Amino acid sequence: QPAADAAGPNEVTDIAPGTCVEYASTPEGSRLTLQGTDAATTILDAGDVPFATYRRVFLIKGPRTTVTLSRLTIRNGLGAGTAVGMMLMWHARVTLVDSIVTQHQGGPAIACGDGGAVLVVRNSTISDNGDNGIGFNVISGGLGCRTTVSRSAIVNNGGHGIRANRPVKVEHSTISGNGGAGIRLVTQVVVQVK
């Protein structure tokens, strides 16, 4: 949390290898990059964060908030129908690059809380989560986010790979082995698959 709070405009914060128990909330209007050495050795874990009903690694909220998460493993969030790994709110823009999102239980591993949020997933893996890999926050009536998945894998999640009610674009990616649909459309939305 201190790194997110102290970050200046367009700040790049390097995270040393190791496992860090983390719950971070980005200040509104942030423009920052959090990057690890590589996803195998830089792990952000919500496993021991003492919240009564949920443990989340990131709450990223806008407006005018742009966050890049690079070369990280984000794991072990716990929820009760809400986002457990990352929650995007209020028009936040998040790019996940060369990262792994895994072992979250009780809600979507990545969820969007409003229709203005944007999620870009590149060269990353979202796998082995107990619920949807990417979804929207049902509890707060979330409107989802525009999602682009490129050169990534969304596999072996307990729910849908992607549960969407906003436009989805998937390029050169694998979505398979999920407990529900690969892509579950909740409303009429545009889906592009290449």
mmCIF file of N, CA and C in Angstrom, residues 1 20-25 44-61 74-90 104-105 107-113 137 139-140:
data_model
loop_
_atom_site.group_PDB
_atom_site.id
_atom_site.type_symbol
_atom_site.label_atom_id
_atom_site.label_comp_id
_atom_site.label_asym_id
_atom_site.label_seq_id
_atom_site.Cartn_x
_atom_site.Cartn_y
_atom_site.Cartn_z
ATOM 1 N N GLN A 1 0.812 -1.198 0.000
ATOM 2 C CA GLN A 1 0.000 0.000 0.000
ATOM 3 C C GLN A 1 0.857 1.266 0.000
ATOM 4 N N CYS A 20 4.647 -11.371 -0.864
ATOM 5 C CA CYS A 20 4.200 -10.242 -0.068
ATOM 6 C C CYS A 20 2.710 -10.410 0.206
ATOM 7 N N VAL A 21 2.311 -10.383 1.479
ATOM 8 C CA VAL A 21 0.893 -10.405 1.814
ATOM 9 C C VAL A 21 0.385 -8.991 1.611
ATOM 10 N N GLU A 22 -0.632 -8.852 0.750
ATOM 11 C CA GLU A 22 -0.967 -7.510 0.280
ATOM 12 C C GLU A 22 -2.459 -7.294 0.148
ATOM 13 N N TYR A 23 -2.891 -6.122 0.530
ATOM 14 C CA TYR A 23 -4.170 -5.557 0.129
ATOM 15 C C TYR A 23 -3.871 -4.110 -0.196
ATOM 16 N N ALA A 24 -4.028 -3.728 -1.435
ATOM 17 C CA ALA A 24 -3.710 -2.360 -1.844
ATOM 18 C C ALA A 24 -4.917 -1.732 -2.528
ATOM 19 N N SER A 25 -5.112 -0.480 -2.239
ATOM 20 C CA SER A 25 -6.141 0.309 -2.890
ATOM 21 C C SER A 25 -5.445 1.492 -3.537
ATOM 22 N N LEU A 44 2.097 -11.596 -4.978
ATOM 23 C CA LEU A 44 1.244 -10.808 -4.097
ATOM 24 C C LEU A 44 0.119 -11.720 -3.639
ATOM 25 N N ASP A 45 0.045 -11.972 -2.340
ATOM 26 C CA ASP A 45 -0.814 -13.005 -1.776
ATOM 27 C C ASP A 45 -1.767 -12.388 -0.761
ATOM 28 N N ALA A 46 -3.061 -12.624 -0.930
ATOM 29 C CA ALA A 46 -4.051 -12.114 0.024
ATOM 30 C C ALA A 46 -4.345 -13.127 1.121
ATOM 31 N N GLY A 47 -3.640 -14.246 1.124
ATOM 32 C CA GLY A 47 -3.958 -15.372 1.988
ATOM 33 C C GLY A 47 -4.038 -15.099 3.464
ATOM 34 N N ASP A 48 -3.311 -14.147 3.971
ATOM 35 C CA ASP A 48 -3.310 -13.906 5.407
ATOM 36 C C ASP A 48 -3.872 -12.543 5.784
ATOM 37 N N VAL A 49 -4.486 -11.832 4.829
ATOM 38 C CA VAL A 49 -5.050 -10.523 5.137
ATOM 39 C C VAL A 49 -6.319 -10.742 5.956
ATOM 40 N N PRO A 50 -6.408 -10.171 7.163
ATOM 41 C CA PRO A 50 -7.493 -10.523 8.086
ATOM 42 C C PRO A 50 -8.778 -9.711 7.883
ATOM 43 N N PHE A 51 -9.542 -10.013 6.827
ATOM 44 C CA PHE A 51 -10.853 -9.404 6.639
ATOM 45 C C PHE A 51 -11.901 -10.452 6.985
ATOM 46 N N ALA A 52 -13.004 -10.013 7.547
ATOM 47 C CA ALA A 52 -14.016 -10.956 8.014
ATOM 48 C C ALA A 52 -14.664 -11.734 6.874
ATOM 49 N N THR A 53 -15.068 -11.040 5.785
ATOM 50 C CA THR A 53 -15.806 -11.735 4.740
ATOM 51 C C THR A 53 -15.046 -11.871 3.440
ATOM 52 N N TYR A 54 -13.979 -11.109 3.247
ATOM 53 C CA TYR A 54 -13.240 -11.235 2.003
ATOM 54 C C TYR A 54 -11.800 -10.790 2.188
ATOM 55 N N ARG A 55 -10.963 -11.254 1.277
ATOM 56 C CA ARG A 55 -9.572 -10.809 1.192
ATOM 57 C C ARG A 55 -9.310 -10.517 -0.277
ATOM 58 N N ARG A 56 -8.951 -9.319 -0.605
ATOM 59 C CA ARG A 56 -8.707 -8.919 -1.985
ATOM 60 C C ARG A 56 -7.285 -8.373 -2.071
ATOM 61 N N VAL A 57 -6.607 -8.604 -3.188
ATOM 62 C CA VAL A 57 -5.252 -8.087 -3.353
ATOM 63 C C VAL A 57 -5.282 -6.626 -3.788
ATOM 64 N N PHE A 58 -6.123 -6.272 -4.770
ATOM 65 C CA PHE A 58 -6.166 -4.906 -5.287
ATOM 66 C C PHE A 58 -7.586 -4.389 -5.406
ATOM 67 N N LEU A 59 -7.789 -3.143 -5.009
ATOM 68 C CA LEU A 59 -8.973 -2.368 -5.358
ATOM 69 C C LEU A 59 -8.461 -1.188 -6.170
ATOM 70 N N ILE A 60 -8.819 -1.149 -7.435
ATOM 71 C CA ILE A 60 -8.311 -0.120 -8.343
ATOM 72 C C ILE A 60 -9.499 0.725 -8.758
ATOM 73 N N LYS A 61 -9.514 1.985 -8.311
ATOM 74 C CA LYS A 61 -10.684 2.814 -8.554
ATOM 75 C C LYS A 61 -10.310 4.128 -9.221
ATOM 76 N N ILE A 74 -0.691 -12.949 -8.640
ATOM 77 C CA ILE A 74 -1.682 -12.405 -7.709
ATOM 78 C C ILE A 74 -2.547 -13.585 -7.304
ATOM 79 N N ARG A 75 -2.556 -13.935 -5.997
ATOM 80 C CA ARG A 75 -3.201 -15.181 -5.609
ATOM 81 C C ARG A 75 -3.886 -15.104 -4.243
ATOM 82 N N ASN A 76 -4.746 -16.103 -4.018
ATOM 83 C CA ASN A 76 -5.342 -16.431 -2.726
ATOM 84 C C ASN A 76 -6.338 -15.422 -2.180
ATOM 85 N N GLY A 77 -7.026 -14.698 -3.053
ATOM 86 C CA GLY A 77 -8.113 -13.858 -2.567
ATOM 87 C C GLY A 77 -9.294 -14.725 -2.136
ATOM 88 N N LEU A 78 -10.116 -14.197 -1.256
ATOM 89 C CA LEU A 78 -11.285 -14.908 -0.756
ATOM 90 C C LEU A 78 -12.445 -13.936 -0.735
ATOM 91 N N GLY A 79 -13.597 -14.348 -1.242
ATOM 92 C CA GLY A 79 -14.740 -13.450 -1.282
ATOM 93 C C GLY A 79 -16.037 -14.151 -1.011
ATOM 94 N N ALA A 80 -17.089 -13.354 -1.021
ATOM 95 C CA ALA A 80 -18.444 -13.870 -0.869
ATOM 96 C C ALA A 80 -19.277 -13.293 -2.003
ATOM 97 N N GLY A 81 -18.927 -13.653 -3.247
ATOM 98 C CA GLY A 81 -19.642 -13.174 -4.412
ATOM 99 C C GLY A 81 -19.071 -11.901 -5.015
ATOM 100 N N THR A 82 -18.101 -11.314 -4.378
ATOM 101 C CA THR A 82 -17.474 -10.103 -4.889
ATOM 102 C C THR A 82 -16.094 -10.437 -5.435
ATOM 103 N N ALA A 83 -15.440 -9.472 -6.058
ATOM 104 C CA ALA A 83 -14.115 -9.716 -6.635
ATOM 105 C C ALA A 83 -13.131 -10.098 -5.549
ATOM 106 N N VAL A 84 -12.282 -11.058 -5.866
ATOM 107 C CA VAL A 84 -11.351 -11.521 -4.847
ATOM 108 C C VAL A 84 -9.889 -11.263 -5.185
ATOM 109 N N GLY A 85 -9.546 -11.168 -6.445
ATOM 110 C CA GLY A 85 -8.166 -10.861 -6.808
ATOM 111 C C GLY A 85 -7.997 -9.372 -7.035
ATOM 112 N N MET A 86 -8.729 -8.866 -8.034
ATOM 113 C CA MET A 86 -8.696 -7.438 -8.364
ATOM 114 C C MET A 86 -10.106 -6.953 -8.611
ATOM 115 N N MET A 87 -10.404 -5.764 -8.149
ATOM 116 C CA MET A 87 -11.677 -5.125 -8.415
ATOM 117 C C MET A 87 -11.404 -3.795 -9.092
ATOM 118 N N LEU A 88 -11.994 -3.581 -10.258
ATOM 119 C CA LEU A 88 -11.865 -2.315 -10.986
ATOM 120 C C LEU A 88 -13.149 -1.529 -10.782
ATOM 121 N N MET A 89 -13.033 -0.280 -10.390
ATOM 122 C CA MET A 89 -14.213 0.528 -10.116
ATOM 123 C C MET A 89 -14.088 1.906 -10.755
ATOM 124 N N TRP A 90 -15.223 2.496 -11.040
ATOM 125 C CA TRP A 90 -15.335 3.902 -11.401
ATOM 126 C C TRP A 90 -14.419 4.311 -12.546
ATOM 127 N N HIS A 104 -7.946 -17.983 -6.367
ATOM 128 C CA HIS A 104 -8.927 -17.143 -5.685
ATOM 129 C C HIS A 104 -10.212 -17.936 -5.510
ATOM 130 N N GLN A 105 -10.924 -17.711 -4.417
ATOM 131 C CA GLN A 105 -12.140 -18.460 -4.105
ATOM 132 C C GLN A 105 -13.269 -17.517 -3.709
ATOM 133 N N GLY A 107 -15.555 -15.754 -5.564
ATOM 134 C CA GLY A 107 -15.976 -14.681 -6.460
ATOM 135 C C GLY A 107 -15.035 -14.631 -7.640
ATOM 136 N N PRO A 108 -15.323 -13.777 -8.629
ATOM 137 C CA PRO A 108 -14.443 -13.691 -9.794
ATOM 138 C C PRO A 108 -13.019 -13.308 -9.398
ATOM 139 N N ALA A 109 -12.042 -13.905 -10.065
ATOM 140 C CA ALA A 109 -10.648 -13.551 -9.786
ATOM 141 C C ALA A 109 -10.403 -12.080 -10.119
ATOM 142 N N ILE A 110 -10.970 -11.616 -11.237
ATOM 143 C CA ILE A 110 -10.904 -10.198 -11.612
ATOM 144 C C ILE A 110 -12.334 -9.768 -11.900
ATOM 145 N N ALA A 111 -12.774 -8.682 -11.278
ATOM 146 C CA ALA A 111 -14.144 -8.218 -11.504
ATOM 147 C C ALA A 111 -14.170 -6.725 -11.732
ATOM 148 N N CYS A 112 -15.175 -6.308 -12.471
ATOM 149 C CA CYS A 112 -15.383 -4.897 -12.772
ATOM 150 C C CYS A 112 -16.667 -4.452 -12.106
ATOM 151 N N GLY A 113 -16.628 -3.275 -11.521
ATOM 152 C CA GLY A 113 -17.785 -2.783 -10.778
ATOM 153 C C GLY A 113 -18.602 -1.747 -11.507
ATOM 154 N N ASN A 137 -18.988 -7.536 -10.689
ATOM 155 C CA ASN A 137 -19.398 -7.609 -9.297
ATOM 156 C C ASN A 137 -20.911 -7.675 -9.203
ATOM 157 N N ILE A 139 -22.824 -8.466 -6.648
ATOM 158 C CA ILE A 139 -23.378 -7.950 -5.396
ATOM 159 C C ILE A 139 -23.723 -6.471 -5.506
ATOM 160 N N SER A 140 -22.850 -5.665 -6.111
ATOM 161 C CA SER A 140 -23.113 -4.230 -6.206
ATOM 162 C C SER A 140 -23.834 -3.865 -7.503
#
